[in-house]
Tab-separated table of C-alpha atoms in Angstrom:
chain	number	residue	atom	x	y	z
M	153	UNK	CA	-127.359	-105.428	-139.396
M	154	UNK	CA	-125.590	-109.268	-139.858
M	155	UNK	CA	-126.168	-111.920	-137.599
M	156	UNK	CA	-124.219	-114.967	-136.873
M	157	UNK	CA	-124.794	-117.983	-135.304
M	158	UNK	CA	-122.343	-120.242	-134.718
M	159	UNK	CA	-120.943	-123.193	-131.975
M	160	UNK	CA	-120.277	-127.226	-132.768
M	161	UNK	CA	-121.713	-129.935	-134.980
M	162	UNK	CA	-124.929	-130.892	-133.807
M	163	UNK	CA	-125.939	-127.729	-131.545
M	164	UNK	CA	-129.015	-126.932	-133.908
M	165	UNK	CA	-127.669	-123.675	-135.420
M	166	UNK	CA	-129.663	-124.609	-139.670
M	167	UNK	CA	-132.619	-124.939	-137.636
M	168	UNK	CA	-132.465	-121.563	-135.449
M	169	UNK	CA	-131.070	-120.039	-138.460
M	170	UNK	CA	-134.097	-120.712	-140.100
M	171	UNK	CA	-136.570	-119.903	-138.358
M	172	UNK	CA	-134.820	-116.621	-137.416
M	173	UNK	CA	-134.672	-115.574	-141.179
M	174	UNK	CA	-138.778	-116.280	-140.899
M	175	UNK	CA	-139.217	-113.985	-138.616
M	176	UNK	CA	-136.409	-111.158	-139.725
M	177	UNK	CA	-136.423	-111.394	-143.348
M	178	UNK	CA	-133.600	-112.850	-143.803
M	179	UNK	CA	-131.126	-114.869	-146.342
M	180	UNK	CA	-128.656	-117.671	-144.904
M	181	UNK	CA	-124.907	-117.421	-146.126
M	182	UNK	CA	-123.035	-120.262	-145.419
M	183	UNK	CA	-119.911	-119.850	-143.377
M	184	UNK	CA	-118.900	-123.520	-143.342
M	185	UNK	CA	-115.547	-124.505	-145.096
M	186	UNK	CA	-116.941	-128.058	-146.179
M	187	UNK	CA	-120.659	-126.810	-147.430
M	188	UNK	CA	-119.384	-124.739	-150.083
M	189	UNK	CA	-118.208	-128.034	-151.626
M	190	UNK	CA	-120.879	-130.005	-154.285
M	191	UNK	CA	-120.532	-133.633	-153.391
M	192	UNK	CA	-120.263	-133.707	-149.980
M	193	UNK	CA	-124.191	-133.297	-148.676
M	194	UNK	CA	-124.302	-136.359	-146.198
M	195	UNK	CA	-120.824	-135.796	-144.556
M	196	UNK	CA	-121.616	-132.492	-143.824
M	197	UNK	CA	-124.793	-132.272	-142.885
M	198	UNK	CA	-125.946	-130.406	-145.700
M	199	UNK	CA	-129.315	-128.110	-145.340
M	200	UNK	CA	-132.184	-130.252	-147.083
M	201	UNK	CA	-133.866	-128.463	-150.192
M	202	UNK	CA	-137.023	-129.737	-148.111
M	203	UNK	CA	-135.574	-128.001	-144.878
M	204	UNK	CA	-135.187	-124.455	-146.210
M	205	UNK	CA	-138.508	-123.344	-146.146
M	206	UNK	CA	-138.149	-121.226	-148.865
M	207	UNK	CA	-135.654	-118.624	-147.436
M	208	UNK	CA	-132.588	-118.501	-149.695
M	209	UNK	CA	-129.121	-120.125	-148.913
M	210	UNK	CA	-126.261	-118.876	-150.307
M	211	UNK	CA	-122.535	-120.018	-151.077
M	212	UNK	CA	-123.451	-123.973	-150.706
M	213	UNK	CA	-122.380	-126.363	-153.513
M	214	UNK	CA	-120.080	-123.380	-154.986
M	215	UNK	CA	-117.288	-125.774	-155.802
M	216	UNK	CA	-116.419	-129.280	-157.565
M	217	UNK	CA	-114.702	-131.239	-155.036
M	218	UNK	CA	-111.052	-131.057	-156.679
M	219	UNK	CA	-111.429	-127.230	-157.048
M	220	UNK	CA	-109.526	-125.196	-154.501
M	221	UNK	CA	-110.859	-122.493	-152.295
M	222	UNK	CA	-109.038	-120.280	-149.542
M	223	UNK	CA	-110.203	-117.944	-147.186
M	224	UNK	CA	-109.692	-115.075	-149.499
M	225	UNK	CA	-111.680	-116.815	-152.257
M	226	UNK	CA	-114.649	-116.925	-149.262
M	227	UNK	CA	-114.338	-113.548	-147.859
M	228	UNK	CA	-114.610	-111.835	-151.475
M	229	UNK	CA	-117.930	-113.790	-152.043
M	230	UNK	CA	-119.142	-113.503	-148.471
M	231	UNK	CA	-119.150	-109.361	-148.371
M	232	UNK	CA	-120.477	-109.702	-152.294
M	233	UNK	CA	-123.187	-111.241	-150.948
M	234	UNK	CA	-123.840	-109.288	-147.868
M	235	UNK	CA	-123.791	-106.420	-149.939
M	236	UNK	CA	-126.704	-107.790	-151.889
M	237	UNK	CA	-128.846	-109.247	-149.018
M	238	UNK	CA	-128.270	-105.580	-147.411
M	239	UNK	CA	-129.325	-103.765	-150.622
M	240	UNK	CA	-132.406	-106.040	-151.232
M	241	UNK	CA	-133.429	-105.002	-147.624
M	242	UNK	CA	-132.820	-108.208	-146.057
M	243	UNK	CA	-131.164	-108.982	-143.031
M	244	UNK	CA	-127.817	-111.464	-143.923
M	245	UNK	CA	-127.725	-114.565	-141.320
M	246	UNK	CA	-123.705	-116.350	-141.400
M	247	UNK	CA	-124.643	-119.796	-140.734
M	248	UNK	CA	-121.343	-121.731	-139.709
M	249	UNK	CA	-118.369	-123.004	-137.626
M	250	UNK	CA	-115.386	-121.967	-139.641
M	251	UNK	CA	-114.463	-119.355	-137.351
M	252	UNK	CA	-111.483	-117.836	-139.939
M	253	UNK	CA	-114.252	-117.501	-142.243
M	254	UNK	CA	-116.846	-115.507	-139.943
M	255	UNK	CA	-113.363	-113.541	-138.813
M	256	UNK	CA	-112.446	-112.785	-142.446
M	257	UNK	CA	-115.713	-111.409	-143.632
M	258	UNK	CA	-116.449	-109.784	-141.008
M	259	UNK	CA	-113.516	-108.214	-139.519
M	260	UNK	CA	-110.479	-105.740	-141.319
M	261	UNK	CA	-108.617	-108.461	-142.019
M	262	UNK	CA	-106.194	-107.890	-145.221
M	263	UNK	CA	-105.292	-110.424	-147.830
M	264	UNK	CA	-102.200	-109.920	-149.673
M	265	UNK	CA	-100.850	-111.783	-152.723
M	266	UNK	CA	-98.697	-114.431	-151.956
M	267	UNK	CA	-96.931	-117.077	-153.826
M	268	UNK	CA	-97.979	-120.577	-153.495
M	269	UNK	CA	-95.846	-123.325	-152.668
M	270	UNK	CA	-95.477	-126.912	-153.385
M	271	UNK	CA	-95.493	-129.201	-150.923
M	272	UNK	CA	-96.920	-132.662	-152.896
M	273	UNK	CA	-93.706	-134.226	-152.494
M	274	UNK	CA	-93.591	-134.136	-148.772
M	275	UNK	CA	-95.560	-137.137	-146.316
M	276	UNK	CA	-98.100	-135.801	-143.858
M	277	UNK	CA	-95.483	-136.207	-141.296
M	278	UNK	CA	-92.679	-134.848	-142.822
M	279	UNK	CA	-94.893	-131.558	-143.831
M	280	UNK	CA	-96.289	-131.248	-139.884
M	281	UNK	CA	-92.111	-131.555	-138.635
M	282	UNK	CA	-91.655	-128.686	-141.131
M	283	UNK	CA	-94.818	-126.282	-139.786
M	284	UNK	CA	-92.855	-127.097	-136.143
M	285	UNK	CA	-89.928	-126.208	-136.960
M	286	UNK	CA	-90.862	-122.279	-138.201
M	287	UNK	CA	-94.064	-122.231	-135.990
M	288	UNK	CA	-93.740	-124.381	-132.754
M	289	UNK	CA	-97.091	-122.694	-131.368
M	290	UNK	CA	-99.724	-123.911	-134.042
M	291	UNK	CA	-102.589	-125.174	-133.375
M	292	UNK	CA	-103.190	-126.727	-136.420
M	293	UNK	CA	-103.586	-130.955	-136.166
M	294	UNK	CA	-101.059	-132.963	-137.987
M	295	UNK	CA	-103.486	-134.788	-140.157
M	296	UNK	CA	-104.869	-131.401	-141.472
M	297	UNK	CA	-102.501	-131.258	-144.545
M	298	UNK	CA	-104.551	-128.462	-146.181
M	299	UNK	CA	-103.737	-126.053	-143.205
M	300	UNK	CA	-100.709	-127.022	-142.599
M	301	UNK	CA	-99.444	-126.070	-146.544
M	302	UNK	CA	-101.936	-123.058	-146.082
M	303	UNK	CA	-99.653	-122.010	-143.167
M	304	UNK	CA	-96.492	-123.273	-144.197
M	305	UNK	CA	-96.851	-120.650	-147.771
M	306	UNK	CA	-97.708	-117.979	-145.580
M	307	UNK	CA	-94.421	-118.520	-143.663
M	308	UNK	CA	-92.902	-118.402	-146.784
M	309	UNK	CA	-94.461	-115.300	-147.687
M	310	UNK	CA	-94.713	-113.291	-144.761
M	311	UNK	CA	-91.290	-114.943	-142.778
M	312	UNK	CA	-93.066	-114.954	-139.752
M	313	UNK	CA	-95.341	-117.823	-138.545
M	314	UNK	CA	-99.430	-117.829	-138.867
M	315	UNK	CA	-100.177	-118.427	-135.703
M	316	UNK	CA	-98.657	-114.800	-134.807
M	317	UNK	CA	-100.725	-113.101	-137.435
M	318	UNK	CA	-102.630	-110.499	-134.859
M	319	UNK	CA	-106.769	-110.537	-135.823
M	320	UNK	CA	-107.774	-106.971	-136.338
M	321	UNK	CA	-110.885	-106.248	-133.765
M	322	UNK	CA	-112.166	-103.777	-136.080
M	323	UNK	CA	-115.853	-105.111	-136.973
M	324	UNK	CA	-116.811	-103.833	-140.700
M	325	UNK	CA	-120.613	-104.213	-140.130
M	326	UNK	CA	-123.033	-104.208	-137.279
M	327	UNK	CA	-123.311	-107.645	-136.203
M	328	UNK	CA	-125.115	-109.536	-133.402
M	329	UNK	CA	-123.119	-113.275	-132.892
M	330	UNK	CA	-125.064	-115.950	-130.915
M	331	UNK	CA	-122.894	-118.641	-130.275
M	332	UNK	CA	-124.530	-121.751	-129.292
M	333	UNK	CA	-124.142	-124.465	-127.015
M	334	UNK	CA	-125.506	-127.461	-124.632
M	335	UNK	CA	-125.193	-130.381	-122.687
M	336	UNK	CA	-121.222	-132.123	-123.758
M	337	UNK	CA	-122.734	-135.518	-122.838
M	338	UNK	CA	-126.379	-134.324	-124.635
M	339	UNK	CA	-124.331	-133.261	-127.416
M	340	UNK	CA	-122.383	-136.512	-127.871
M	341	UNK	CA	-125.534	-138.502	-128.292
M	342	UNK	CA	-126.574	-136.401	-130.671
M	343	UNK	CA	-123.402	-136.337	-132.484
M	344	UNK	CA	-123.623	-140.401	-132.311
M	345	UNK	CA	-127.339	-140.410	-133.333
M	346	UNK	CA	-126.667	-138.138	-136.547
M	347	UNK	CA	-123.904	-140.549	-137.465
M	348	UNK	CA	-125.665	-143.251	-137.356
M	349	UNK	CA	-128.291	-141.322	-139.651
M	350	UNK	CA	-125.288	-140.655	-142.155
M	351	UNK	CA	-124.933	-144.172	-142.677
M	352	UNK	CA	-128.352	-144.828	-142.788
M	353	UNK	CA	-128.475	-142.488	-146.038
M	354	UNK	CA	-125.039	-143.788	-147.816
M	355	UNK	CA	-122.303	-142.411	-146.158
M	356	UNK	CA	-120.298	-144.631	-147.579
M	357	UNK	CA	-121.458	-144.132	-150.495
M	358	UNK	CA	-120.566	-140.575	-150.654
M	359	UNK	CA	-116.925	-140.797	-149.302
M	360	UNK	CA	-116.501	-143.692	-151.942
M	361	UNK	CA	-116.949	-141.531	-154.585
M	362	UNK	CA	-115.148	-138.720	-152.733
M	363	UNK	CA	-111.929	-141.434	-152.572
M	364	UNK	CA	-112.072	-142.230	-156.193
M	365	UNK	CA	-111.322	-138.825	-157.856
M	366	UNK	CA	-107.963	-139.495	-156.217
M	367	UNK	CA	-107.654	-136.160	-154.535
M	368	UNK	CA	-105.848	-136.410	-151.012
């Protein structure tokens, strides 16, 4: 059996997760797209070394920050490690909010090889006009330039837009998902509150030395 627990920024889902591995022998996977990234602990909230309690956490700091990673990349490590948590006898716990990562390890969902694309040459507007123009329903925000090449390729590939590409409902494992939530005004302050916290511990810092590596 997985589990997965899930919902926004701030709903409390490291702590539940680890105090449910406690009690169910389990290992935490990390299913956020940000996390698996070595650099960026205060941004993202990172789990504390402190705040683990000895359970195991897997697929965090995987990555420098200028080294790319897709979906694919995650959903091939993500069922490697499942597979190992399940052998050991251990009960694997997805931790996250990047639902196309809890969708891709989880569900038949096929990866293909594709070509990539180049797109450096284009302006974050002029790259969002293009996405519109082959795939007027996306849901992707302007400003998200990673997505929007990520989708623009698989046009390119596929000749039909992403946000058409049909989710297979056929679960690979037996999984329980708890999805949580609260209060939107409760969850605003505490959204506010753990910003305030980020700044407290160098924020600033951290996205300084994000900025100077000169990746977009």
């Amino acid at each position: 059996m997985i589990l997965v627990i899930t919902g926004p920024t701030c709903v409390g889902k490291t702590k539940m997760s680890i105090e449910l591995a406690k009690k169910i022998n389990g290992e935490i996977i990390n299913a956020d797209s940000t996390q698996v990234y070595k650099g960026m602990d205060v941004a993202t909230a990172k789990v504390k070394e402190e705040e683990k309690e000895n359970i195991p956490h897997h697929l965090f700091d995987i990555k420098e920050i200028n080294e790319d990673y897709s979906t694919y990349d995650y959903q091939k490590d993500a069922r490697n490690k499942i597979e190992d948590i399940l052998n050991r006898g251990k009960t694997p716990i997805l931790v996250g909010g990047t639902g196309l990562y809890i969708k891709a390890t989880l569900y038949n969902y096929e990866f293909k090889d594709e070509i990539s694309y180049d797109y450096s040459n284009y302006t974050n507007d002029e790259l969002y006009e293009k996405l519109l123009s082959v795939d007027p329903n996306t849901e992707i925000h302007k400003n998200n330039r990673k997505q929007i090449e990520r989708a623009l390729s698989y046009y390119e590939n596929h000749k039909e837009p992403m946000s058409s590409k049909e989710i297979s409902e056929e679960l690979l494992y037996d999984t329980i998902f708890i999805g949580l939530t609260t209060d939107r005004e409760e969850l605003y302050k505490k959204i506010n509150d753990r910003v305030d916290k980020m700044v407290e511990n160098n924020l600033l810092v951290e996205v300084k030395s994000i900025f100077e590596t000169g990746i977009r």
